[in-house]
Coordinates of C-alpha atoms in Angstrom, one line a residue:
M10 CA 7.7 2.2 19.5
P11 CA 4.1 2.8 19.3
A12 CA 2.1 0.9 16.3
F13 CA -0.3 2.9 15.0
S14 CA 1.6 6.7 15.0
S15 CA 2.2 10.0 13.4
K16 CA 4.8 12.4 13.4
I17 CA 5.3 16.0 13.8
P18 CA 6.3 17.8 11.0
V19 CA 9.8 18.8 10.3
K20 CA 11.0 20.8 7.0
N21 CA 14.6 22.7 6.1
V22 CA 15.3 26.0 7.2
G23 CA 14.0 28.2 4.5
E24 CA 10.9 26.0 3.5
Q25 CA 7.4 26.6 3.8
I26 CA 5.5 25.0 6.1
R27 CA 1.7 24.2 5.1
V28 CA 1.0 22.2 8.2
T29 CA 0.4 23.3 11.6
V30 CA -0.3 21.2 14.1
N31 CA -3.0 22.3 16.7
S32 CA -3.3 20.0 19.1
K33 CA -1.9 15.9 20.1
L34 CA -4.3 13.6 21.7
T35 CA -4.2 9.7 22.3
W36 CA -7.3 7.7 21.6
V37 CA -7.8 4.8 23.6
S38 CA -10.9 1.8 24.0
S39 CA -13.8 2.8 25.6
K40 CA -13.9 -0.4 27.5
P41 CA -10.3 -1.8 29.4
L42 CA -8.9 -5.0 27.4
G43 CA -6.3 -6.4 28.3
G44 CA -4.8 -9.3 26.4
K45 CA -1.8 -11.5 26.1
P46 CA 1.4 -10.1 23.1
H47 CA 0.6 -9.9 19.3
E48 CA 2.8 -12.3 18.2
L49 CA 3.9 -11.4 14.7
S50 CA 4.5 -14.4 11.8
A51 CA 7.7 -14.1 10.3
L52 CA 6.0 -12.7 6.6
D53 CA 5.5 -9.5 9.4
H54 CA 9.3 -9.7 10.5
A55 CA 10.6 -9.8 6.6
M56 CA 8.8 -6.3 6.1
A57 CA 10.2 -4.6 9.4
L58 CA 12.0 -2.6 7.1
H59 CA 9.5 -0.7 5.6
T60 CA 6.7 1.5 6.8
V61 CA 2.4 2.2 5.5
H62 CA 1.3 5.0 5.5
V63 CA -2.7 5.8 3.9
I64 CA -4.3 8.9 3.8
F65 CA -7.8 9.7 3.0
Y66 CA -9.1 13.1 1.2
Y67 CA -12.5 14.0 1.6
R68 CA -14.3 17.2 -0.4
A69 CA -16.0 18.4 2.8
N70 CA -15.8 17.5 6.6
P71 CA -17.8 14.3 6.9
F72 CA -18.0 14.6 10.5
E73 CA -21.8 16.0 11.4
R74 CA -20.4 17.1 15.1
G75 CA -17.8 17.8 14.0
L76 CA -14.2 16.5 14.1
F77 CA -14.1 14.3 17.4
D78 CA -16.2 17.2 19.1
S79 CA -18.6 14.6 20.5
D80 CA -17.7 11.2 18.5
F81 CA -15.9 8.4 20.6
S82 CA -16.4 6.1 17.7
L83 CA -13.1 5.4 16.9
S84 CA -12.9 4.3 20.7
D85 CA -15.9 2.3 20.4
L86 CA -14.1 0.6 17.2
L87 CA -10.8 0.0 19.5
C88 CA -12.3 -2.5 21.6
M89 CA -11.8 -4.6 18.2
Y90 CA -8.0 -4.2 18.4
P91 CA -5.9 -4.3 20.9
P92 CA -2.8 -4.5 19.0
V93 CA -3.2 -0.8 17.4
M94 CA -3.4 0.6 21.3
G95 CA 0.0 -1.3 21.6
R96 CA 3.7 -0.6 21.7
F97 CA 6.6 -3.2 19.8
A98 CA 8.9 -4.5 22.4
R99 CA 10.7 -7.7 22.1
G100 CA 10.0 -11.3 23.0
D101 CA 11.4 -14.6 24.3
G102 CA 13.9 -15.4 21.3
G103 CA 14.0 -11.5 20.6
N104 CA 11.7 -11.6 18.2
W105 CA 9.0 -8.5 18.0
V106 CA 6.0 -8.7 19.4
V107 CA 3.3 -5.8 20.2
K108 CA 2.7 -5.7 23.9
C109 CA -1.6 -4.6 23.9
N110 CA -1.1 -2.4 26.8
E111 CA -4.0 -0.3 25.6
A112 CA -1.2 3.2 25.5
G113 CA -3.7 4.5 23.0
V114 CA -3.2 5.3 19.3
R115 CA -1.7 8.8 18.6
T116 CA -2.9 11.6 16.3
L117 CA -2.0 15.1 15.6
R118 CA -4.5 17.5 14.7
A119 CA -3.4 20.0 12.6
S120 CA -4.4 23.1 10.3
V121 CA -3.3 22.9 6.0
G122 CA -2.9 26.1 4.9
T123 CA -4.2 25.5 1.4
T124 CA -7.0 24.9 -0.7
L125 CA -7.1 20.9 -0.8
D126 CA -7.1 21.1 -4.8
E127 CA -3.8 22.8 -4.2
W128 CA -2.9 20.4 -2.1
L129 CA -3.5 17.5 -4.5
R130 CA -1.6 19.8 -7.5
S131 CA 1.3 20.3 -5.6
A132 CA 2.6 18.6 -1.9
D133 CA 5.1 15.4 -2.0
A134 CA 6.0 12.3 -0.4
S135 CA 7.4 14.2 2.9
E136 CA 4.4 16.7 2.9
E137 CA 1.8 14.1 2.6
R138 CA 3.4 11.9 5.4
N139 CA 1.9 14.7 8.1
L140 CA -1.3 14.4 7.8
T141 CA -3.7 12.5 10.4
L142 CA -6.7 14.6 11.3
N143 CA -5.9 17.9 9.2
E144 CA -8.2 20.3 8.0
F145 CA -7.8 22.7 4.4
E146 CA -8.4 25.8 3.9
G147 CA -11.8 26.5 2.2
G148 CA -13.4 23.1 3.7
G149 CA -11.9 19.5 3.2
L150 CA -10.7 16.7 6.0
A151 CA -7.5 14.6 5.4
I152 CA -7.2 11.3 8.0
G153 CA -4.3 9.6 7.7
L154 CA -2.8 6.4 9.2
S155 CA 0.7 5.6 9.6
C156 CA 2.3 2.5 11.0
P157 CA 5.7 -0.3 10.6
H158 CA 4.8 -2.5 8.1
M159 CA 5.4 -5.7 10.5
L160 CA 1.7 -5.0 11.9
A161 CA -0.3 -4.4 8.7
D162 CA -0.6 -4.2 5.4
P163 CA -2.3 -1.7 2.8
T164 CA -5.3 -4.0 2.8
C165 CA -5.2 -4.1 7.1
A166 CA -5.2 -0.1 7.3
T167 CA -7.5 0.0 4.5
L168 CA -10.3 -1.8 6.5
F169 CA -9.2 -0.4 9.7
F170 CA -10.6 2.7 8.8
K171 CA -13.9 1.3 7.3
S172 CA -14.5 -0.5 10.1
W173 CA -14.5 3.0 12.2
T174 CA -16.3 4.5 9.1
E175 CA -19.4 1.4 9.6
T176 CA -18.9 2.1 13.6
N177 CA -19.0 6.0 13.3
R178 CA -22.9 4.9 10.9
G179 CA -23.9 2.6 13.9
E180 CA -23.7 -0.7 11.2
P181 CA -21.7 -4.4 11.6
V182 CA -18.2 -3.8 11.0
R183 CA -18.2 -6.7 7.9
H184 CA -15.1 -7.3 8.1
P185 CA -14.1 -7.9 11.8
P186 CA -10.1 -8.3 12.8
I187 CA -9.1 -11.6 12.8
Y188 CA -5.3 -12.5 14.4
H189 CA -4.7 -15.9 14.0
L190 CA -5.8 -18.5 11.3
P191 CA -6.3 -22.0 11.5
A192 CA -2.7 -23.5 10.7
A193 CA -3.9 -25.5 7.2
N194 CA -4.8 -21.4 6.1
A195 CA -1.4 -19.9 7.3
R196 CA 0.9 -22.0 6.3
R197 CA -0.6 -22.7 2.8
S198 CA -1.1 -18.8 1.8
L199 CA 1.0 -16.5 4.0
S200 CA 4.1 -17.0 2.4
M201 CA 6.4 -15.6 -0.2
G202 CA 8.1 -18.3 -3.6
I203 CA 10.8 -19.5 -2.2
N204 CA 13.2 -18.8 -5.1
S205 CA 12.2 -15.0 -5.5
I206 CA 12.6 -13.9 -1.6
K207 CA 15.4 -15.8 -2.0
Y208 CA 16.8 -13.2 -5.1
L209 CA 15.3 -10.5 -3.7
G210 CA 16.8 -10.5 -0.3
T211 CA 20.6 -11.3 -2.6
K212 CA 19.7 -8.2 -4.7
S213 CA 18.9 -5.8 -1.7
K214 CA 22.1 -7.1 -0.1
S215 CA 23.8 -6.1 -3.2
A216 CA 22.8 -2.8 -3.1
E217 CA 22.9 -1.0 0.2
S218 CA 25.6 1.7 -1.6
P219 CA 24.1 4.8 -1.0
S220 CA 20.9 5.4 -3.1
E221 CA 19.5 7.5 -5.3
K222 CA 17.1 10.0 -4.0
M223 CA 13.3 9.1 -4.5
A224 CA 10.0 10.9 -5.7
T225 CA 6.5 10.2 -6.3
A226 CA 4.2 11.1 -8.8
T227 CA 0.6 10.3 -9.6
F228 CA -1.4 9.2 -12.4
R229 CA -5.1 8.9 -12.8
L230 CA -6.1 7.6 -15.4
S231 CA -9.9 7.5 -16.6
H232 CA -12.3 4.7 -17.9
A233 CA -12.5 5.7 -21.0
I234 CA -8.5 5.9 -21.6
I235 CA -8.5 2.5 -19.8
K236 CA -11.2 0.9 -21.9
Q237 CA -9.7 2.6 -25.1
C238 CA -6.0 0.7 -24.3
L239 CA -8.0 -2.9 -23.3
A240 CA -9.3 -2.6 -26.6
Q241 CA -6.3 -2.1 -28.5
I242 CA -4.5 -4.8 -27.0
H243 CA -7.3 -7.5 -27.3
D244 CA -6.2 -9.2 -29.8
E245 CA -3.0 -10.4 -27.8
C246 CA -4.7 -10.3 -24.2
P247 CA -8.3 -10.9 -24.4
D248 CA -8.4 -11.1 -21.2
A249 CA -6.0 -8.7 -19.7
T250 CA -7.5 -6.3 -16.7
P251 CA -6.1 -3.0 -16.6
F252 CA -3.8 -4.1 -13.7
D253 CA -1.9 -6.2 -16.4
L254 CA -2.2 -3.7 -18.9
L255 CA -0.1 -0.7 -16.3
A256 CA 2.0 -2.8 -15.1
A257 CA 2.7 -3.7 -18.3
L258 CA 2.7 0.0 -20.2
F259 CA 5.0 1.4 -16.8
W260 CA 7.7 -1.4 -16.5
I261 CA 8.7 -1.2 -20.8
R262 CA 8.1 2.9 -20.3
I263 CA 10.3 2.8 -17.2
M264 CA 13.1 0.1 -18.2
R265 CA 13.5 2.2 -21.4
L266 CA 14.6 5.3 -19.0
K267 CA 16.5 3.0 -18.0
M268 CA 18.1 1.5 -21.7
P269 CA 18.7 -2.0 -20.1
R270 CA 21.2 -4.4 -22.6
H271 CA 19.7 -5.9 -24.6
D272 CA 22.0 -9.1 -23.3
Q273 CA 20.2 -9.1 -20.3
K274 CA 16.9 -10.3 -18.5
H275 CA 14.7 -8.3 -16.8
S276 CA 12.7 -8.8 -13.8
L277 CA 9.5 -7.5 -12.2
S278 CA 8.6 -7.7 -8.7
I279 CA 5.0 -8.5 -8.6
C280 CA 3.3 -7.9 -5.2
L281 CA -0.3 -9.4 -4.7
D282 CA -2.8 -9.7 -1.2
V283 CA -3.9 -13.3 -1.1
R284 CA -6.5 -12.7 0.6
K285 CA -9.1 -14.3 -1.8
P286 CA -9.2 -18.2 -2.3
V287 CA -5.7 -20.1 -2.8
H288 CA -6.0 -23.7 -1.6
G289 CA -9.1 -22.2 1.2
P290 CA -9.7 -19.0 1.8
I291 CA -8.0 -16.3 4.1
P292 CA -10.6 -13.9 5.5
Y293 CA -10.3 -10.3 4.2
G294 CA -10.3 -9.1 8.0
Y295 CA -7.2 -11.1 8.9
F296 CA -5.3 -8.4 10.6
G297 CA -0.9 -9.0 9.1
N298 CA 0.9 -9.2 6.2
A299 CA -1.3 -11.3 3.7
L300 CA 1.2 -10.7 0.9
H301 CA 2.8 -12.6 -2.1
F302 CA 5.8 -11.5 -4.2
S303 CA 7.2 -13.1 -7.3
L304 CA 9.5 -12.7 -10.2
L305 CA 8.2 -12.4 -13.7
S306 CA 11.5 -11.8 -16.2
L307 CA 11.6 -11.4 -19.7
D308 CA 14.9 -10.0 -21.7
A309 CA 15.2 -6.9 -22.1
E310 CA 15.6 -6.6 -25.7
L311 CA 11.7 -8.4 -25.9
L312 CA 10.6 -6.0 -23.2
D313 CA 12.3 -3.4 -25.0
T314 CA 11.0 -4.4 -29.0
A315 CA 7.6 -6.1 -27.9
G316 CA 4.6 -4.8 -28.0
L317 CA 2.3 -3.6 -24.7
G318 CA -0.3 -6.1 -26.0
H319 CA 2.7 -9.0 -25.5
V320 CA 3.9 -7.8 -22.6
A321 CA 0.6 -7.2 -20.5
G322 CA -0.1 -11.0 -21.7
E323 CA 3.2 -12.2 -19.9
V324 CA 1.8 -10.1 -17.0
H325 CA -1.8 -11.8 -16.9
R326 CA -0.1 -15.4 -17.5
H327 CA 2.3 -14.9 -14.3
V328 CA -0.3 -13.8 -12.1
A329 CA -2.6 -16.5 -13.2
D330 CA -0.7 -19.0 -13.1
L331 CA 0.5 -18.8 -9.0
H332 CA -0.6 -21.4 -7.4
G333 CA -0.3 -23.1 -4.0
E334 CA 2.9 -25.2 -3.9
E335 CA 4.7 -21.9 -4.8
L336 CA 3.3 -20.0 -1.8
L337 CA 3.9 -23.2 0.6
S338 CA 7.5 -23.0 -0.2
G339 CA 8.2 -19.6 1.0
I340 CA 6.8 -19.9 4.2
N341 CA 8.7 -23.0 5.0
W342 CA 11.7 -20.8 3.8
F343 CA 10.9 -17.8 5.9
E344 CA 11.1 -20.3 9.0
S345 CA 13.5 -21.9 8.5
R346 CA 15.6 -19.0 9.0
K347 CA 15.2 -19.3 12.2
G348 CA 18.0 -19.3 14.7
E349 CA 18.9 -21.5 17.5
I350 CA 16.5 -19.6 19.8
G351 CA 14.4 -19.4 17.9
Q352 CA 14.5 -15.3 16.2
Y353 CA 14.0 -14.8 13.1
A354 CA 16.5 -13.9 11.0
Q355 CA 17.5 -10.1 10.0
P356 CA 14.6 -8.5 7.4
F357 CA 16.4 -7.1 3.7
R358 CA 14.3 -4.6 1.6
M359 CA 11.6 -5.7 0.5
Y360 CA 10.2 -3.3 -1.8
G361 CA 12.8 -1.2 -4.6
P362 CA 16.0 -3.9 -4.9
E363 CA 13.5 -5.3 -8.5
L364 CA 11.2 -2.7 -9.8
T365 CA 7.8 -3.5 -7.3
C366 CA 4.0 -4.1 -8.6
I367 CA 2.1 -3.9 -6.2
S368 CA -1.3 -5.0 -7.1
M369 CA -4.8 -3.4 -5.2
E370 CA -7.5 -4.6 -7.7
H371 CA -8.5 -6.6 -4.7
M372 CA -10.0 -3.5 -3.2
I373 CA -12.4 -2.8 -6.1
T374 CA -15.7 -3.4 -4.8
P375 CA -17.1 -6.3 -7.2
K376 CA -19.8 -5.2 -9.5
G377 CA -23.6 -6.1 -7.9
S378 CA -21.2 -6.7 -4.5
T379 CA -22.9 -6.1 -1.5
C380 CA -19.1 -6.5 0.8
E381 CA -18.0 -3.2 -0.1
L382 CA -14.4 -3.8 -0.1
S383 CA -13.3 -0.3 -2.0
M384 CA -11.7 2.2 0.0
Y385 CA -13.9 4.4 -1.8
E386 CA -16.6 3.1 -0.1
A387 CA -14.9 4.9 3.4
A388 CA -17.9 7.4 4.2
F389 CA -18.7 9.0 7.7
E390 CA -21.9 9.3 9.2
K391 CA -22.4 12.0 6.8
G392 CA -22.1 9.9 3.6
E393 CA -19.7 12.0 2.4
K394 CA -16.9 9.2 0.3
P395 CA -12.6 10.0 -0.5
V396 CA -12.4 12.1 -3.7
H397 CA -8.7 10.9 -3.4
V398 CA -6.5 7.8 -1.7
T399 CA -2.7 7.7 -1.5
Y400 CA -1.2 4.6 -0.1
R401 CA 2.8 5.0 0.2
V402 CA 4.6 2.4 1.4
G403 CA 7.7 3.7 3.1
N404 CA 12.1 3.0 2.7
V405 CA 11.9 2.0 -0.8
E406 CA 15.1 2.0 -3.4
G407 CA 17.0 0.6 -6.0
E408 CA 15.2 0.6 -8.8
G409 CA 11.4 1.6 -7.1
L410 CA 7.9 0.5 -6.9
I411 CA 4.9 0.6 -8.8
T412 CA 1.7 0.9 -7.2
V413 CA -2.0 0.0 -9.2
M414 CA -4.9 1.1 -7.3
P415 CA -9.3 2.2 -8.0
S416 CA -10.0 5.3 -8.6
P417 CA -12.5 7.4 -7.2
E418 CA -14.2 7.7 -11.0
A419 CA -16.1 4.0 -11.5
G420 CA -15.6 1.2 -13.7
L421 CA -12.1 0.7 -15.7
A422 CA -10.1 3.9 -14.1
R423 CA -7.8 3.3 -12.0
T424 CA -4.6 5.1 -10.2
V425 CA -1.2 5.0 -10.7
T426 CA 0.8 5.9 -7.8
V427 CA 5.1 5.3 -9.2
T428 CA 7.7 5.9 -7.0
L429 CA 11.2 6.3 -8.6
P430 CA 15.2 8.1 -8.4
E431 CA 14.6 11.5 -8.7
E432 CA 15.8 12.1 -12.3
Q433 CA 14.0 9.2 -13.8
L434 CA 10.6 10.2 -12.5
A435 CA 11.1 13.7 -14.5
E436 CA 11.6 12.1 -17.3
L437 CA 8.7 9.7 -17.3
C438 CA 6.7 12.8 -16.7
E439 CA 7.3 13.8 -19.5
D440 CA 7.4 10.1 -21.8
Q441 CA 5.2 10.7 -24.8
A442 CA 3.2 6.9 -23.9
I443 CA 2.2 7.8 -20.4
M444 CA 0.8 11.5 -21.9
D445 CA -0.9 10.1 -25.1
L446 CA -3.3 8.8 -22.0
Q447 CA -4.3 11.9 -20.4
P448 CA -3.5 11.8 -16.9
T449 CA -4.5 13.7 -14.3
M450 CA -1.4 14.4 -12.6
L451 CA -1.7 14.5 -8.6
L452 CA 0.7 14.8 -5.3
S453 CA 4.2 14.5 -7.4
G454 CA 7.6 15.4 -5.4
K455 CA 10.2 13.8 -3.6
T456 CA 10.0 10.9 -0.8

């Protein structure tokens, strides 16, 4: 099983095939590396049922010398990333490891039978997963990365790509990969709240019946609209962030589609990246999963009748109140689930048993900062920056997934991607409260 890989497009009979594979390539490091197997953490193993897909879209080809015609910056970068070129295998005790055998990164070079703008208007998630190195009619380029979630989370994939652009420009890599943290940092930070994770495990097992067909839509929201909405809820939540606002809004609208009973509670599973100071900093270059899942539960009646500002305030307080003790309890719980020979317990679905909302706020470069964390700073030698970046998590079922991400527009603008059961998504795309935000709709269709 390759660490980073891509697939040849497969379509049902009668469907139009718009992505045509022209060649297959395997990229290896520019010098031999060797190295012992890369061991995966307890949290890495917990993400084993999911995959990560990140696609960067460019209006024009960002490579001066053509797509890989004379450029070997990727091979130079791979010298820093032995696990990316490796293959998964079972190690001692039966746990997964990555054998750093320099087998290489598999890529497909392809062409897309439509323009970039038409693709962004009409492609669905299954089509988008076929993009690796793709040139569009009339110009434009998409570069996609895919990997098992237990190897890397969305931040890892983003920083790998940004490191490639820095290597391509002949600059030092700002966030070189770090594979092992000091013990204190690892125990304090790479974890999940024990009550939240137990609940997700129970909910996942109880929802193992055949799931509904899922579909995905992306809503791009402008700086002006987000600023206006934050002003409207300022009295109830003066410190609200765009994430607080959008997590609350989409949670309310989706729950109204599901018609919750008023004698029940409903929970939102909030997923945050913890590459920031908690009780000790985790470098942004940490290669692996550094996620925290926690549950925010509200009475269904309150969720249905309270104003947007009130629910945004609940989200804001929940995120602000997270502390190190909760994080520590989760990693201990994962470790405690090992069997007698040290094998980790079977993973369960992390995204979707409860409606899940991922925050990518940490990938927004603060004003005046020189750290360039934003995915929209990923420019190759021509200085061309992405016009759109897609994040998708594979194998999402059940209640669904909301991802709040940066947008190419500066300021408060955000992009929200929603995966829901097909019929619910169709209703959400016509929901008046969502349409009042005047979103630009992108990449809507089946997963």
